[in-house]
Amino acid sequence: MIIEENRFQIFNRNRCPQMQVSNLISPYHCYHHVHNHQHRISSSLFLLRSMVTATSSNSTVSATSTSGGAFTTIAERVSLERDVKKSKFIAIAGHIPDERSAQSFLSEVQDPRATHNCWAYKVGNQYRSNDDGEPSGTAGKPIHSAIENSGLDRVMVVVVRHFGGIKLGTGGLVRAYGGVATECLKNAPTRLIKSQVRMGVEVSFDLLGVVYHQLQAFKAEDIKQDYETGKDGITMVSFKISFDQVEGLEEALKTNCSRNLVFYKH
């Protein structure tokens, strides 16, 4: 299943030692306006990623730069239950489209009657994990490692533990949480999601017909024109296109327009 998705959204993450996801995530949009005597690109949206790392006694947050592209995620929510020395471990894995969705997912699947509700998620290069009272690094990190090793993205895994009376030790906890998360993800159906890139190209009015023909052929979306380029007879055409079609479209436009074109990618 192929799904096109606009990734030109960015989130400001207010880091704090609290462990509620809601305290860490607040969305905002960033617009970048470029203007000089030669040209202007109106309302161009740029992807901004800041490198931030924060930790608390029971949770880990990390953010590093990321780039667009296709990725594989879970197609539907799955769960797996295993008993380890009388403790019951229940892993629930599902797709989250962005970090804001993590809180909702956790609220839906956590069990308030359980001894621990440990979790981790990964959205691009953004991730967070939580041990929920287990010894530091014995639950959230193994769950996150299971997600990383699965090759899946935009995924959250919550592992619910009902304590059975026998302590597992740090090594036993790492194996239990990581093992049940790994097995759950292996059983999950997956889907491919193709991201889009916003582009722009400066063209003369006489080439608009050729440009629009190629945009239709490459299934470009959200096509817009801006005549305020500061150049006589020149307009800016902006659009969204699947990331894997970018090079092909550029070559097709250069070939069919028979002249040098200026492309902008955001």
PDB file of C-alpha atoms in Angstrom:
ATOM      1  CA  MET A   1       0.000   0.000   0.000  1.00  0.00           C
ATOM      2  CA  ILE A   2       1.515   3.359  -1.065  1.00  0.00           C
ATOM      3  CA  ILE A   3       0.472   6.513   0.765  1.00  0.00           C
ATOM      4  CA  GLU A   4       1.676   9.984  -0.127  1.00  0.00           C
ATOM      5  CA  GLU A   5       2.357  12.152   2.842  1.00  0.00           C
ATOM      6  CA  ASN A   6       3.328  15.819   3.238  1.00  0.00           C
ATOM      7  CA  ARG A   7       6.183  16.043   5.708  1.00  0.00           C
ATOM      8  CA  PHE A   8       6.567  19.818   5.752  1.00  0.00           C
ATOM      9  CA  GLN A   9       5.521  20.038   9.361  1.00  0.00           C
ATOM     10  CA  ILE A  10       7.851  20.724  12.218  1.00  0.00           C
ATOM     11  CA  PHE A  11       7.451  20.576  15.923  1.00  0.00           C
ATOM     12  CA  ASN A  12       8.949  22.543  18.770  1.00  0.00           C
ATOM     13  CA  ARG A  13       9.824  20.213  21.574  1.00  0.00           C
ATOM     14  CA  ASN A  14      10.017  21.872  24.972  1.00  0.00           C
ATOM     15  CA  ARG A  15      12.381  19.670  26.918  1.00  0.00           C
ATOM     16  CA  CYS A  16      11.768  19.248  30.652  1.00  0.00           C
ATOM     17  CA  PRO A  17      12.280  16.578  33.285  1.00  0.00           C
ATOM     18  CA  GLN A  18       8.589  15.758  33.449  1.00  0.00           C
ATOM     19  CA  MET A  19       7.633  12.429  31.943  1.00  0.00           C
ATOM     20  CA  GLN A  20       4.297  13.401  30.398  1.00  0.00           C
ATOM     21  CA  VAL A  21       4.484  13.427  26.610  1.00  0.00           C
ATOM     22  CA  SER A  22       2.135  16.422  26.526  1.00  0.00           C
ATOM     23  CA  ASN A  23       4.759  18.551  28.280  1.00  0.00           C
ATOM     24  CA  LEU A  24       7.308  17.754  25.595  1.00  0.00           C
ATOM     25  CA  ILE A  25       5.403  18.288  22.391  1.00  0.00           C
ATOM     26  CA  SER A  26       3.837  21.437  20.928  1.00  0.00           C
ATOM     27  CA  PRO A  27       3.395  21.975  17.163  1.00  0.00           C
ATOM     28  CA  TYR A  28       4.266  25.053  15.263  1.00  0.00           C
ATOM     29  CA  HIS A  29       4.904  26.018  11.657  1.00  0.00           C
ATOM     30  CA  CYS A  30       7.981  27.790  10.321  1.00  0.00           C
ATOM     31  CA  TYR A  31       7.887  29.877   7.106  1.00  0.00           C
ATOM     32  CA  HIS A  32      10.996  31.123   5.359  1.00  0.00           C
ATOM     33  CA  HIS A  33      10.755  34.073   2.933  1.00  0.00           C
ATOM     34  CA  VAL A  34      13.578  34.619   0.461  1.00  0.00           C
ATOM     35  CA  HIS A  35      13.803  37.957  -1.386  1.00  0.00           C
ATOM     36  CA  ASN A  36      16.421  39.793  -3.352  1.00  0.00           C
ATOM     37  CA  HIS A  37      16.479  42.120  -6.364  1.00  0.00           C
ATOM     38  CA  GLN A  38      16.281  39.193  -8.749  1.00  0.00           C
ATOM     39  CA  HIS A  39      13.548  36.942  -7.430  1.00  0.00           C
ATOM     40  CA  ARG A  40      11.193  36.042  -4.598  1.00  0.00           C
ATOM     41  CA  ILE A  41       9.823  32.735  -3.465  1.00  0.00           C
ATOM     42  CA  SER A  42       6.551  33.336  -1.643  1.00  0.00           C
ATOM     43  CA  SER A  43       5.741  31.528   1.592  1.00  0.00           C
ATOM     44  CA  SER A  44       8.372  28.804   1.199  1.00  0.00           C
ATOM     45  CA  LEU A  45       8.219  26.240   3.968  1.00  0.00           C
ATOM     46  CA  PHE A  46      11.534  24.850   5.124  1.00  0.00           C
ATOM     47  CA  LEU A  47      12.134  21.840   7.323  1.00  0.00           C
ATOM     48  CA  LEU A  48      13.937  22.758  10.528  1.00  0.00           C
ATOM     49  CA  ARG A  49      15.371  20.229  12.902  1.00  0.00           C
ATOM     50  CA  SER A  50      17.317  21.223  15.992  1.00  0.00           C
ATOM     51  CA  MET A  51      19.611  18.836  17.762  1.00  0.00           C
ATOM     52  CA  VAL A  52      18.412  18.402  21.312  1.00  0.00           C
ATOM     53  CA  THR A  53      19.070  15.678  23.841  1.00  0.00           C
ATOM     54  CA  ALA A  54      17.427  15.556  27.262  1.00  0.00           C
ATOM     55  CA  THR A  55      17.204  12.868  29.897  1.00  0.00           C
ATOM     56  CA  SER A  56      15.466  12.317  33.209  1.00  0.00           C
ATOM     57  CA  SER A  57      15.680   9.513  35.725  1.00  0.00           C
ATOM     58  CA  ASN A  58      13.110   7.421  33.911  1.00  0.00           C
ATOM     59  CA  SER A  59      12.851   8.706  30.360  1.00  0.00           C
ATOM     60  CA  THR A  60      15.064   9.554  27.415  1.00  0.00           C
ATOM     61  CA  VAL A  61      14.421  12.056  24.646  1.00  0.00           C
ATOM     62  CA  SER A  62      16.572  12.587  21.584  1.00  0.00           C
ATOM     63  CA  ALA A  63      16.323  14.721  18.460  1.00  0.00           C
ATOM     64  CA  THR A  64      18.727  14.848  15.543  1.00  0.00           C
ATOM     65  CA  SER A  65      18.464  16.117  12.005  1.00  0.00           C
ATOM     66  CA  THR A  66      16.495  14.026   9.559  1.00  0.00           C
ATOM     67  CA  SER A  67      15.725  14.059   5.847  1.00  0.00           C
ATOM     68  CA  GLY A  68      12.729  13.180   3.743  1.00  0.00           C
ATOM     69  CA  GLY A  69      12.194   9.876   1.985  1.00  0.00           C
ATOM     70  CA  ALA A  70      10.112   6.717   1.904  1.00  0.00           C
ATOM     71  CA  PHE A  71       9.764   4.657   5.031  1.00  0.00           C
ATOM     72  CA  THR A  72       8.030   1.494   6.214  1.00  0.00           C
ATOM     73  CA  THR A  73       5.686   1.525   9.184  1.00  0.00           C
ATOM     74  CA  ILE A  74       3.073  -0.682  10.858  1.00  0.00           C
ATOM     75  CA  ALA A  75      -0.150  -1.079   8.898  1.00  0.00           C
ATOM     76  CA  GLU A  76      -2.344  -1.878  11.903  1.00  0.00           C
ATOM     77  CA  ARG A  77      -2.071  -2.179  15.661  1.00  0.00           C
ATOM     78  CA  VAL A  78      -0.744  -5.530  16.923  1.00  0.00           C
ATOM     79  CA  SER A  79      -0.173  -7.062  20.358  1.00  0.00           C
ATOM     80  CA  LEU A  80       1.738  -9.983  21.818  1.00  0.00           C
ATOM     81  CA  GLU A  81       1.654 -11.544  25.284  1.00  0.00           C
ATOM     82  CA  ARG A  82       4.424 -13.552  26.961  1.00  0.00           C
ATOM     83  CA  ASP A  83       4.934 -14.919  30.469  1.00  0.00           C
ATOM     84  CA  VAL A  84       8.406 -14.606  31.999  1.00  0.00           C
ATOM     85  CA  LYS A  85       8.873 -16.106  35.481  1.00  0.00           C
ATOM     86  CA  LYS A  86       5.237 -15.509  36.420  1.00  0.00           C
ATOM     87  CA  SER A  87       5.287 -11.889  35.172  1.00  0.00           C
ATOM     88  CA  LYS A  88       3.006 -11.166  32.251  1.00  0.00           C
ATOM     89  CA  PHE A  89       4.431  -8.929  29.505  1.00  0.00           C
ATOM     90  CA  ILE A  90       2.028  -7.544  26.910  1.00  0.00           C
ATOM     91  CA  ALA A  91       3.486  -5.604  23.966  1.00  0.00           C
ATOM     92  CA  ILE A  92       1.243  -3.339  21.889  1.00  0.00           C
ATOM     93  CA  ALA A  93       2.707  -1.777  18.736  1.00  0.00           C
ATOM     94  CA  GLY A  94       1.161   0.676  16.321  1.00  0.00           C
ATOM     95  CA  HIS A  95       1.745   3.462  13.824  1.00  0.00           C
ATOM     96  CA  ILE A  96       1.952   7.072  15.014  1.00  0.00           C
ATOM     97  CA  PRO A  97       2.020   9.718  12.239  1.00  0.00           C
ATOM     98  CA  ASP A  98       3.922  12.219  14.400  1.00  0.00           C
ATOM     99  CA  GLU A  99       5.152  12.789  17.940  1.00  0.00           C
ATOM    100  CA  ARG A 100       1.915  14.503  18.959  1.00  0.00           C
ATOM    101  CA  SER A 101       0.147  11.167  18.479  1.00  0.00           C
ATOM    102  CA  ALA A 102       2.325   9.394  21.052  1.00  0.00           C
ATOM    103  CA  GLN A 103       0.307  10.626  24.021  1.00  0.00           C
ATOM    104  CA  SER A 104      -2.971   9.486  22.470  1.00  0.00           C
ATOM    105  CA  PHE A 105      -1.552   6.062  21.671  1.00  0.00           C
ATOM    106  CA  LEU A 106      -0.224   5.646  25.212  1.00  0.00           C
ATOM    107  CA  SER A 107      -3.546   6.706  26.727  1.00  0.00           C
ATOM    108  CA  GLU A 108      -5.406   4.170  24.611  1.00  0.00           C
ATOM    109  CA  VAL A 109      -3.269   1.092  25.344  1.00  0.00           C
ATOM    110  CA  GLN A 110      -1.777   1.549  28.818  1.00  0.00           C
ATOM    111  CA  ASP A 111      -3.274  -0.470  31.683  1.00  0.00           C
ATOM    112  CA  PRO A 112      -3.650   1.499  34.939  1.00  0.00           C
ATOM    113  CA  ARG A 113      -3.896  -1.801  36.817  1.00  0.00           C
ATOM    114  CA  ALA A 114      -0.493  -2.966  35.571  1.00  0.00           C
ATOM    115  CA  THR A 115       2.721  -2.689  37.582  1.00  0.00           C
ATOM    116  CA  HIS A 116       4.521  -0.914  34.728  1.00  0.00           C
ATOM    117  CA  ASN A 117       3.601   0.609  31.353  1.00  0.00           C
ATOM    118  CA  CYS A 118       6.953   1.056  29.618  1.00  0.00           C
ATOM    119  CA  TRP A 119       7.268   2.425  26.107  1.00  0.00           C
ATOM    120  CA  ALA A 120       9.305   3.896  23.299  1.00  0.00           C
ATOM    121  CA  TYR A 121       8.586   5.492  19.949  1.00  0.00           C
ATOM    122  CA  LYS A 122      10.490   6.520  16.828  1.00  0.00           C
ATOM    123  CA  VAL A 123       9.474   9.233  14.358  1.00  0.00           C
ATOM    124  CA  GLY A 124      12.240   9.760  11.825  1.00  0.00           C
ATOM    125  CA  ASN A 125      15.332  10.425  13.936  1.00  0.00           C
ATOM    126  CA  GLN A 126      13.185  11.591  16.841  1.00  0.00           C
ATOM    127  CA  TYR A 127      12.622   9.155  19.656  1.00  0.00           C
ATOM    128  CA  ARG A 128      11.654   8.925  23.286  1.00  0.00           C
ATOM    129  CA  SER A 129      11.601   6.055  25.776  1.00  0.00           C
ATOM    130  CA  ASN A 130      10.297   5.589  29.298  1.00  0.00           C
ATOM    131  CA  ASP A 131      10.995   2.953  31.969  1.00  0.00           C
ATOM    132  CA  ASP A 132       7.894   3.771  34.045  1.00  0.00           C
ATOM    133  CA  GLY A 133       9.442   2.786  37.367  1.00  0.00           C
ATOM    134  CA  GLU A 134      11.635  -0.068  36.204  1.00  0.00           C
ATOM    135  CA  PRO A 135      15.404   0.337  36.830  1.00  0.00           C
ATOM    136  CA  SER A 136      16.840   2.954  34.496  1.00  0.00           C
ATOM    137  CA  GLY A 137      17.652   1.610  31.031  1.00  0.00           C
ATOM    138  CA  THR A 138      16.034  -1.808  31.532  1.00  0.00           C
ATOM    139  CA  ALA A 139      12.725  -1.237  29.723  1.00  0.00           C
ATOM    140  CA  GLY A 140      12.397   1.840  27.512  1.00  0.00           C
ATOM    141  CA  LYS A 141      15.807   1.511  25.872  1.00  0.00           C
ATOM    142  CA  PRO A 142      15.402  -2.195  24.984  1.00  0.00           C
ATOM    143  CA  ILE A 143      12.001  -1.379  23.470  1.00  0.00           C
ATOM    144  CA  HIS A 144      13.538   1.449  21.458  1.00  0.00           C
ATOM    145  CA  SER A 145      16.348  -0.856  20.299  1.00  0.00           C
ATOM    146  CA  ALA A 146      13.729  -3.321  19.084  1.00  0.00           C
ATOM    147  CA  ILE A 147      12.108  -0.557  17.014  1.00  0.00           C
ATOM    148  CA  GLU A 148      15.473   0.523  15.569  1.00  0.00           C
ATOM    149  CA  ASN A 149      16.434  -3.036  14.673  1.00  0.00           C
ATOM    150  CA  SER A 150      13.076  -3.658  12.994  1.00  0.00           C
ATOM    151  CA  GLY A 151      13.763  -0.975  10.367  1.00  0.00           C
ATOM    152  CA  LEU A 152      10.294   0.486  10.951  1.00  0.00           C
ATOM    153  CA  ASP A 153       9.558   4.182  11.402  1.00  0.00           C
ATOM    154  CA  ARG A 154       6.792   6.242  12.999  1.00  0.00           C
ATOM    155  CA  VAL A 155       6.113   3.414  15.391  1.00  0.00           C
ATOM    156  CA  MET A 156       5.320   3.258  19.099  1.00  0.00           C
ATOM    157  CA  VAL A 157       5.540   0.175  21.302  1.00  0.00           C
ATOM    158  CA  VAL A 158       4.082  -0.017  24.817  1.00  0.00           C
ATOM    159  CA  VAL A 159       4.956  -3.021  26.970  1.00  0.00           C
ATOM    160  CA  VAL A 160       2.631  -3.604  29.925  1.00  0.00           C
ATOM    161  CA  ARG A 161       3.979  -5.679  32.797  1.00  0.00           C
ATOM    162  CA  HIS A 162       1.947  -7.402  35.481  1.00  0.00           C
ATOM    163  CA  PHE A 163       4.448  -8.362  38.180  1.00  0.00           C
ATOM    164  CA  GLY A 164       4.334 -12.029  39.114  1.00  0.00           C
ATOM    165  CA  GLY A 165       6.331 -11.935  42.348  1.00  0.00           C
ATOM    166  CA  ILE A 166       9.760 -12.950  41.025  1.00  0.00           C
ATOM    167  CA  LYS A 167      12.394 -10.269  40.360  1.00  0.00           C
ATOM    168  CA  LEU A 168      14.139 -10.659  37.011  1.00  0.00           C
ATOM    169  CA  GLY A 169      17.243  -8.549  37.617  1.00  0.00           C
ATOM    170  CA  THR A 170      18.500  -5.909  35.191  1.00  0.00           C
ATOM    171  CA  GLY A 171      19.602  -8.410  32.550  1.00  0.00           C
ATOM    172  CA  GLY A 172      16.356 -10.321  32.779  1.00  0.00           C
ATOM    173  CA  LEU A 173      14.319  -7.143  32.412  1.00  0.00           C
ATOM    174  CA  VAL A 174      16.288  -6.042  29.345  1.00  0.00           C
ATOM    175  CA  ARG A 175      15.754  -9.428  27.715  1.00  0.00           C
ATOM    176  CA  ALA A 176      12.064  -9.543  28.641  1.00  0.00           C
ATOM    177  CA  TYR A 177      11.121  -6.055  27.457  1.00  0.00           C
ATOM    178  CA  GLY A 178      13.352  -6.125  24.379  1.00  0.00           C
ATOM    179  CA  GLY A 179      12.330  -9.662  23.482  1.00  0.00           C
ATOM    180  CA  VAL A 180       8.577  -9.174  23.634  1.00  0.00           C
ATOM    181  CA  ALA A 181       8.849  -5.872  21.710  1.00  0.00           C
ATOM    182  CA  THR A 182      11.005  -7.496  19.015  1.00  0.00           C
ATOM    183  CA  GLU A 183       8.654 -10.433  18.602  1.00  0.00           C
ATOM    184  CA  CYS A 184       5.612  -8.171  18.455  1.00  0.00           C
ATOM    185  CA  LEU A 185       7.148  -6.039  15.689  1.00  0.00           C
ATOM    186  CA  LYS A 186       8.147  -9.107  13.680  1.00  0.00           C
ATOM    187  CA  ASN A 187       4.507 -10.194  13.581  1.00  0.00           C
ATOM    188  CA  ALA A 188       3.209  -6.765  12.529  1.00  0.00           C
ATOM    189  CA  PRO A 189       1.880  -6.150   8.992  1.00  0.00           C
ATOM    190  CA  THR A 190       3.677  -3.251   7.327  1.00  0.00           C
ATOM    191  CA  ARG A 191       3.101  -0.611   4.661  1.00  0.00           C
ATOM    192  CA  LEU A 192       5.294   1.747   2.636  1.00  0.00           C
ATOM    193  CA  ILE A 193       4.752   5.505   2.885  1.00  0.00           C
ATOM    194  CA  LYS A 194       6.206   7.818   0.250  1.00  0.00           C
ATOM    195  CA  SER A 195       6.982  11.355   1.306  1.00  0.00           C
ATOM    196  CA  GLN A 196       6.651  14.430  -0.854  1.00  0.00           C
ATOM    197  CA  VAL A 197       9.046  17.234  -1.666  1.00  0.00           C
ATOM    198  CA  ARG A 198       7.943  20.819  -2.302  1.00  0.00           C
ATOM    199  CA  MET A 199       9.719  22.311  -5.300  1.00  0.00           C
ATOM    200  CA  GLY A 200       9.643  25.449  -7.367  1.00  0.00           C
ATOM    201  CA  VAL A 201      10.935  26.369 -10.826  1.00  0.00           C
ATOM    202  CA  GLU A 202      11.292  29.728 -12.560  1.00  0.00           C
ATOM    203  CA  VAL A 203       9.991  29.653 -16.138  1.00  0.00           C
ATOM    204  CA  SER A 204       9.032  32.132 -18.830  1.00  0.00           C
ATOM    205  CA  PHE A 205       5.369  32.543 -19.687  1.00  0.00           C
ATOM    206  CA  ASP A 206       5.793  30.857 -23.066  1.00  0.00           C
ATOM    207  CA  LEU A 207       6.933  27.623 -21.371  1.00  0.00           C
ATOM    208  CA  LEU A 208       4.057  27.302 -18.920  1.00  0.00           C
ATOM    209  CA  GLY A 209       2.211  24.833 -21.142  1.00  0.00           C
ATOM    210  CA  VAL A 210       5.248  22.545 -21.353  1.00  0.00           C
ATOM    211  CA  VAL A 211       5.857  22.763 -17.618  1.00  0.00           C
ATOM    212  CA  TYR A 212       2.260  21.959 -16.699  1.00  0.00           C
ATOM    213  CA  HIS A 213       2.241  19.011 -19.078  1.00  0.00           C
ATOM    214  CA  GLN A 214       5.296  17.516 -17.352  1.00  0.00           C
ATOM    215  CA  LEU A 215       3.898  18.221 -13.888  1.00  0.00           C
ATOM    216  CA  GLN A 216       0.763  16.293 -14.784  1.00  0.00           C
ATOM    217  CA  ALA A 217       2.821  13.437 -16.227  1.00  0.00           C
ATOM    218  CA  PHE A 218       4.783  13.145 -12.964  1.00  0.00           C
ATOM    219  CA  LYS A 219       1.594  13.484 -10.882  1.00  0.00           C
ATOM    220  CA  ALA A 220       2.649  16.684  -9.135  1.00  0.00           C
ATOM    221  CA  GLU A 221       0.208  18.113  -6.608  1.00  0.00           C
ATOM    222  CA  ASP A 222      -0.679  21.484  -5.068  1.00  0.00           C
ATOM    223  CA  ILE A 223       0.556  23.426  -8.101  1.00  0.00           C
ATOM    224  CA  LYS A 224       0.748  27.196  -7.583  1.00  0.00           C
ATOM    225  CA  GLN A 225       2.059  30.200  -9.500  1.00  0.00           C
ATOM    226  CA  ASP A 226       3.702  33.382  -8.279  1.00  0.00           C
ATOM    227  CA  TYR A 227       4.137  36.196 -10.797  1.00  0.00           C
ATOM    228  CA  GLU A 228       6.030  38.487  -8.412  1.00  0.00           C
ATOM    229  CA  THR A 229       9.502  37.196  -9.201  1.00  0.00           C
ATOM    230  CA  GLY A 230      11.071  40.564  -9.961  1.00  0.00           C
ATOM    231  CA  LYS A 231      11.845  39.368 -13.484  1.00  0.00           C
ATOM    232  CA  ASP A 232       9.977  40.426 -16.604  1.00  0.00           C
ATOM    233  CA  GLY A 233       8.090  37.581 -18.257  1.00  0.00           C
ATOM    234  CA  ILE A 234       9.112  35.080 -15.557  1.00  0.00           C
ATOM    235  CA  THR A 235       6.834  33.250 -13.119  1.00  0.00           C
ATOM    236  CA  MET A 236       7.535  30.870 -10.252  1.00  0.00           C
ATOM    237  CA  VAL A 237       5.662  27.541 -10.393  1.00  0.00           C
ATOM    238  CA  SER A 238       5.677  25.616  -7.115  1.00  0.00           C
ATOM    239  CA  PHE A 239       4.354  22.100  -6.495  1.00  0.00           C
ATOM    240  CA  LYS A 240       4.678  18.906  -4.452  1.00  0.00           C
ATOM    241  CA  ILE A 241       6.064  15.701  -5.902  1.00  0.00           C
ATOM    242  CA  SER A 242       7.085  12.279  -4.593  1.00  0.00           C
ATOM    243  CA  PHE A 243      10.721  12.354  -3.512  1.00  0.00           C
ATOM    244  CA  ASP A 244      11.668   9.541  -5.904  1.00  0.00           C
ATOM    245  CA  GLN A 245      10.318  11.509  -8.884  1.00  0.00           C
ATOM    246  CA  VAL A 246      12.381  14.652  -8.336  1.00  0.00           C
ATOM    247  CA  GLU A 247      15.375  13.828 -10.536  1.00  0.00           C
ATOM    248  CA  GLY A 248      13.212  12.475 -13.357  1.00  0.00           C
ATOM    249  CA  LEU A 249      11.033  15.591 -13.394  1.00  0.00           C
ATOM    250  CA  GLU A 250      14.040  17.911 -13.413  1.00  0.00           C
ATOM    251  CA  GLU A 251      15.556  16.086 -16.398  1.00  0.00           C
ATOM    252  CA  ALA A 252      12.233  16.053 -18.249  1.00  0.00           C
ATOM    253  CA  LEU A 253      11.728  19.794 -17.761  1.00  0.00           C
ATOM    254  CA  LYS A 254      15.266  20.628 -18.827  1.00  0.00           C
ATOM    255  CA  THR A 255      14.957  18.451 -21.930  1.00  0.00           C
ATOM    256  CA  ASN A 256      11.529  19.674 -23.028  1.00  0.00           C
ATOM    257  CA  CYS A 257      12.157  23.343 -22.238  1.00  0.00           C
ATOM    258  CA  SER A 258      15.536  23.288 -24.021  1.00  0.00           C
ATOM    259  CA  ARG A 259      17.084  25.840 -21.683  1.00  0.00           C
ATOM    260  CA  ASN A 260      18.575  26.164 -18.245  1.00  0.00           C
ATOM    261  CA  LEU A 261      16.026  26.283 -15.451  1.00  0.00           C
ATOM    262  CA  VAL A 262      16.383  27.352 -11.833  1.00  0.00           C
ATOM    263  CA  PHE A 263      14.917  24.846  -9.352  1.00  0.00           C
ATOM    264  CA  TYR A 264      14.181  25.402  -5.683  1.00  0.00           C
ATOM    265  CA  LYS A 265      13.689  22.581  -3.180  1.00  0.00           C
ATOM    266  CA  HIS A 266      12.287  22.980   0.300  1.00  0.00           C
TER     267      HIS A 266
END
